[in-house]
């Protein structure tokens, strides 16, 4: 009897071990990594451009804002205050092949300031004449006189810097994702140089386009196309397939 029990025990099969899960292949890992970098790069860049659009809208918001004290103005909201200023000085300057025209205007409620105008505005507004000022959020947004108008947009230094940092980082992440291959990444200084170059161009572009106040379609289309071109050139040159 004991021999029979031992035989049955020895004949019993050991429990099956669980099979190890197959590890993802190198190609799948690379594809996932590329996708994550591309997604992060595009998301960061889109955020930067959205801040650019917000800055552009903020500078030109005075155009659609109601005049203070009118029925269209709701108390507690932004409005345009109309003031009268007096031209106290006129000046011209040359830079390269262009000439700049500047009028110094004394305000009713604040110190005088110099504003850049076009040549027709300059020659019509002689010293001593009164000009109209559109004051928005405490700053003169526009100077006008007898049909002449000169915008005075604030310089968005901080916003331009923020936009530049986001767009530069987005370009570096995008380039990293595109150039990631089985051969590995390029040296880190290369991606840093991409970020710096694109950030500098984005900073200058934001300053120029926001202050120029061109139509939104052109204001946004040109920077986006420029970003696509710069990013494509940087990534194609280093892509290993």
PDB file of N, CA and C in Angstrom, residues 119-158:
ATOM      1  N   UNK A 119       3.940 110.536 -41.587  1.00  0.00           N
ATOM      2  CA  UNK A 119       4.373 111.867 -42.049  1.00  0.00           C
ATOM      3  C   UNK A 119       3.211 112.841 -42.201  1.00  0.00           C
ATOM      4  N   UNK A 120       2.050 112.371 -42.698  1.00  0.00           N
ATOM      5  CA  UNK A 120       0.910 113.263 -42.870  1.00  0.00           C
ATOM      6  C   UNK A 120       0.405 113.776 -41.524  1.00  0.00           C
ATOM      7  N   UNK A 121       0.335 112.870 -40.550  1.00  0.00           N
ATOM      8  CA  UNK A 121      -0.067 113.262 -39.198  1.00  0.00           C
ATOM      9  C   UNK A 121       0.915 114.296 -38.660  1.00  0.00           C
ATOM     10  N   UNK A 122       2.185 114.043 -38.853  1.00  0.00           N
ATOM     11  CA  UNK A 122       3.228 114.910 -38.306  1.00  0.00           C
ATOM     12  C   UNK A 122       3.125 116.339 -38.853  1.00  0.00           C
ATOM     13  N   UNK A 123       2.955 116.467 -40.162  1.00  0.00           N
ATOM     14  CA  UNK A 123       2.953 117.799 -40.763  1.00  0.00           C
ATOM     15  C   UNK A 123       1.639 118.544 -40.526  1.00  0.00           C
ATOM     16  N   UNK A 124       0.550 117.814 -40.261  1.00  0.00           N
ATOM     17  CA  UNK A 124      -0.717 118.486 -39.967  1.00  0.00           C
ATOM     18  C   UNK A 124      -0.814 118.943 -38.516  1.00  0.00           C
ATOM     19  N   UNK A 125      -0.214 118.184 -37.609  1.00  0.00           N
ATOM     20  CA  UNK A 125      -0.321 118.500 -36.175  1.00  0.00           C
ATOM     21  C   UNK A 125       0.850 119.382 -35.764  1.00  0.00           C
ATOM     22  N   UNK A 126       0.669 120.667 -35.863  1.00  0.00           N
ATOM     23  CA  UNK A 126       1.721 121.603 -35.482  1.00  0.00           C
ATOM     24  C   UNK A 126       1.712 121.817 -33.968  1.00  0.00           C
ATOM     25  N   UNK A 127       2.759 122.450 -33.476  1.00  0.00           N
ATOM     26  CA  UNK A 127       2.865 122.699 -32.039  1.00  0.00           C
ATOM     27  C   UNK A 127       1.719 123.600 -31.581  1.00  0.00           C
ATOM     28  N   UNK A 128       1.082 123.200 -30.496  1.00  0.00           N
ATOM     29  CA  UNK A 128      -0.014 123.974 -29.925  1.00  0.00           C
ATOM     30  C   UNK A 128      -1.394 123.452 -30.245  1.00  0.00           C
ATOM     31  N   UNK A 129      -1.539 122.549 -31.243  1.00  0.00           N
ATOM     32  CA  UNK A 129      -2.866 122.033 -31.575  1.00  0.00           C
ATOM     33  C   UNK A 129      -3.284 120.975 -30.564  1.00  0.00           C
ATOM     34  N   UNK A 130      -4.582 120.788 -30.435  1.00  0.00           N
ATOM     35  CA  UNK A 130      -5.129 119.768 -29.543  1.00  0.00           C
ATOM     36  C   UNK A 130      -5.382 118.480 -30.317  1.00  0.00           C
ATOM     37  N   UNK A 131      -4.969 117.376 -29.746  1.00  0.00           N
ATOM     38  CA  UNK A 131      -5.203 116.059 -30.341  1.00  0.00           C
ATOM     39  C   UNK A 131      -6.062 115.239 -29.397  1.00  0.00           C
ATOM     40  N   UNK A 132      -6.720 114.232 -29.948  1.00  0.00           N
ATOM     41  CA  UNK A 132      -7.571 113.344 -29.166  1.00  0.00           C
ATOM     42  C   UNK A 132      -6.793 112.108 -28.741  1.00  0.00           C
ATOM     43  N   UNK A 133      -6.977 111.718 -27.489  1.00  0.00           N
ATOM     44  CA  UNK A 133      -6.301 110.542 -26.949  1.00  0.00           C
ATOM     45  C   UNK A 133      -7.340 109.516 -26.507  1.00  0.00           C
ATOM     46  N   UNK A 134      -7.116 108.256 -26.879  1.00  0.00           N
ATOM     47  CA  UNK A 134      -7.941 107.147 -26.401  1.00  0.00           C
ATOM     48  C   UNK A 134      -7.151 106.407 -25.330  1.00  0.00           C
ATOM     49  N   UNK A 135      -7.606 106.513 -24.088  1.00  0.00           N
ATOM     50  CA  UNK A 135      -6.894 105.924 -22.958  1.00  0.00           C
ATOM     51  C   UNK A 135      -7.595 104.636 -22.563  1.00  0.00           C
ATOM     52  N   UNK A 136      -6.849 103.534 -22.549  1.00  0.00           N
ATOM     53  CA  UNK A 136      -7.415 102.215 -22.232  1.00  0.00           C
ATOM     54  C   UNK A 136      -6.530 101.533 -21.207  1.00  0.00           C
ATOM     55  N   UNK A 137      -7.115 101.143 -20.097  1.00  0.00           N
ATOM     56  CA  UNK A 137      -6.387 100.497 -19.007  1.00  0.00           C
ATOM     57  C   UNK A 137      -5.199 101.345 -18.540  1.00  0.00           C
ATOM     58  N   UNK A 138      -5.436 102.649 -18.480  1.00  0.00           N
ATOM     59  CA  UNK A 138      -4.437 103.566 -17.965  1.00  0.00           C
ATOM     60  C   UNK A 138      -3.355 103.959 -18.932  1.00  0.00           C
ATOM     61  N   UNK A 139      -3.422 103.495 -20.173  1.00  0.00           N
ATOM     62  CA  UNK A 139      -2.383 103.791 -21.164  1.00  0.00           C
ATOM     63  C   UNK A 139      -3.020 104.367 -22.420  1.00  0.00           C
ATOM     64  N   UNK A 140      -2.340 105.328 -23.034  1.00  0.00           N
ATOM     65  CA  UNK A 140      -2.821 105.887 -24.293  1.00  0.00           C
ATOM     66  C   UNK A 140      -2.680 104.829 -25.381  1.00  0.00           C
ATOM     67  N   UNK A 141      -3.814 104.401 -25.925  1.00  0.00           N
ATOM     68  CA  UNK A 141      -3.804 103.363 -26.954  1.00  0.00           C
ATOM     69  C   UNK A 141      -3.796 103.944 -28.357  1.00  0.00           C
ATOM     70  N   UNK A 142      -4.291 105.187 -28.507  1.00  0.00           N
ATOM     71  CA  UNK A 142      -4.367 105.777 -29.842  1.00  0.00           C
ATOM     72  C   UNK A 142      -4.384 107.296 -29.737  1.00  0.00           C
ATOM     73  N   UNK A 143      -3.712 107.935 -30.701  1.00  0.00           N
ATOM     74  CA  UNK A 143      -3.698 109.389 -30.834  1.00  0.00           C
ATOM     75  C   UNK A 143      -4.331 109.723 -32.177  1.00  0.00           C
ATOM     76  N   UNK A 144      -5.240 110.698 -32.195  1.00  0.00           N
ATOM     77  CA  UNK A 144      -5.914 111.049 -33.446  1.00  0.00           C
ATOM     78  C   UNK A 144      -6.021 112.560 -33.589  1.00  0.00           C
ATOM     79  N   UNK A 145      -6.075 112.990 -34.857  1.00  0.00           N
ATOM     80  CA  UNK A 145      -6.187 114.425 -35.148  1.00  0.00           C
ATOM     81  C   UNK A 145      -6.647 114.608 -36.589  1.00  0.00           C
ATOM     82  N   UNK A 146      -7.847 115.195 -36.769  1.00  0.00           N
ATOM     83  CA  UNK A 146      -8.385 115.518 -38.088  1.00  0.00           C
ATOM     84  C   UNK A 146      -8.312 114.337 -39.048  1.00  0.00           C
ATOM     85  N   UNK A 147      -8.750 113.175 -38.584  1.00  0.00           N
ATOM     86  CA  UNK A 147      -8.765 111.982 -39.427  1.00  0.00           C
ATOM     87  C   UNK A 147      -7.499 111.161 -39.404  1.00  0.00           C
ATOM     88  N   UNK A 148      -6.434 111.689 -38.837  1.00  0.00           N
ATOM     89  CA  UNK A 148      -5.193 110.916 -38.708  1.00  0.00           C
ATOM     90  C   UNK A 148      -5.247 110.101 -37.414  1.00  0.00           C
ATOM     91  N   UNK A 149      -4.753 108.898 -37.482  1.00  0.00           N
ATOM     92  CA  UNK A 149      -4.740 108.034 -36.301  1.00  0.00           C
ATOM     93  C   UNK A 149      -3.374 107.361 -36.177  1.00  0.00           C
ATOM     94  N   UNK A 150      -2.905 107.271 -34.947  1.00  0.00           N
ATOM     95  CA  UNK A 150      -1.632 106.593 -34.669  1.00  0.00           C
ATOM     96  C   UNK A 150      -1.823 105.703 -33.448  1.00  0.00           C
ATOM     97  N   UNK A 151      -1.636 104.414 -33.646  1.00  0.00           N
ATOM     98  CA  UNK A 151      -1.747 103.480 -32.531  1.00  0.00           C
ATOM     99  C   UNK A 151      -0.520 103.594 -31.633  1.00  0.00           C
ATOM    100  N   UNK A 152      -0.741 103.310 -30.376  1.00  0.00           N
ATOM    101  CA  UNK A 152       0.364 103.320 -29.417  1.00  0.00           C
ATOM    102  C   UNK A 152       0.301 102.052 -28.571  1.00  0.00           C
ATOM    103  N   UNK A 153       0.521 100.897 -29.200  1.00  0.00           N
ATOM    104  CA  UNK A 153       0.416  99.640 -28.449  1.00  0.00           C
ATOM    105  C   UNK A 153       1.544  99.498 -27.442  1.00  0.00           C
ATOM    106  N   UNK A 154       1.219  98.960 -26.304  1.00  0.00           N
ATOM    107  CA  UNK A 154       2.256  98.685 -25.321  1.00  0.00           C
ATOM    108  C   UNK A 154       3.163  97.567 -25.807  1.00  0.00           C
ATOM    109  N   UNK A 155       4.383  97.579 -25.360  1.00  0.00           N
ATOM    110  CA  UNK A 155       5.340  96.542 -25.758  1.00  0.00           C
ATOM    111  C   UNK A 155       5.210  95.345 -24.828  1.00  0.00           C
ATOM    112  N   UNK A 156       4.756  94.202 -25.338  1.00  0.00           N
ATOM    113  CA  UNK A 156       4.524  93.034 -24.475  1.00  0.00           C
ATOM    114  C   UNK A 156       5.801  92.250 -24.198  1.00  0.00           C
ATOM    115  N   UNK A 157       6.720  92.842 -23.449  1.00  0.00           N
ATOM    116  CA  UNK A 157       8.007  92.187 -23.201  1.00  0.00           C
ATOM    117  C   UNK A 157       7.837  90.853 -22.482  1.00  0.00           C
ATOM    118  N   UNK A 158       7.088  90.866 -21.366  1.00  0.00           N
ATOM    119  CA  UNK A 158       6.950  89.652 -20.561  1.00  0.00           C
ATOM    120  C   UNK A 158       6.198  88.570 -21.317  1.00  0.00           C
TER     121      UNK A 158
END
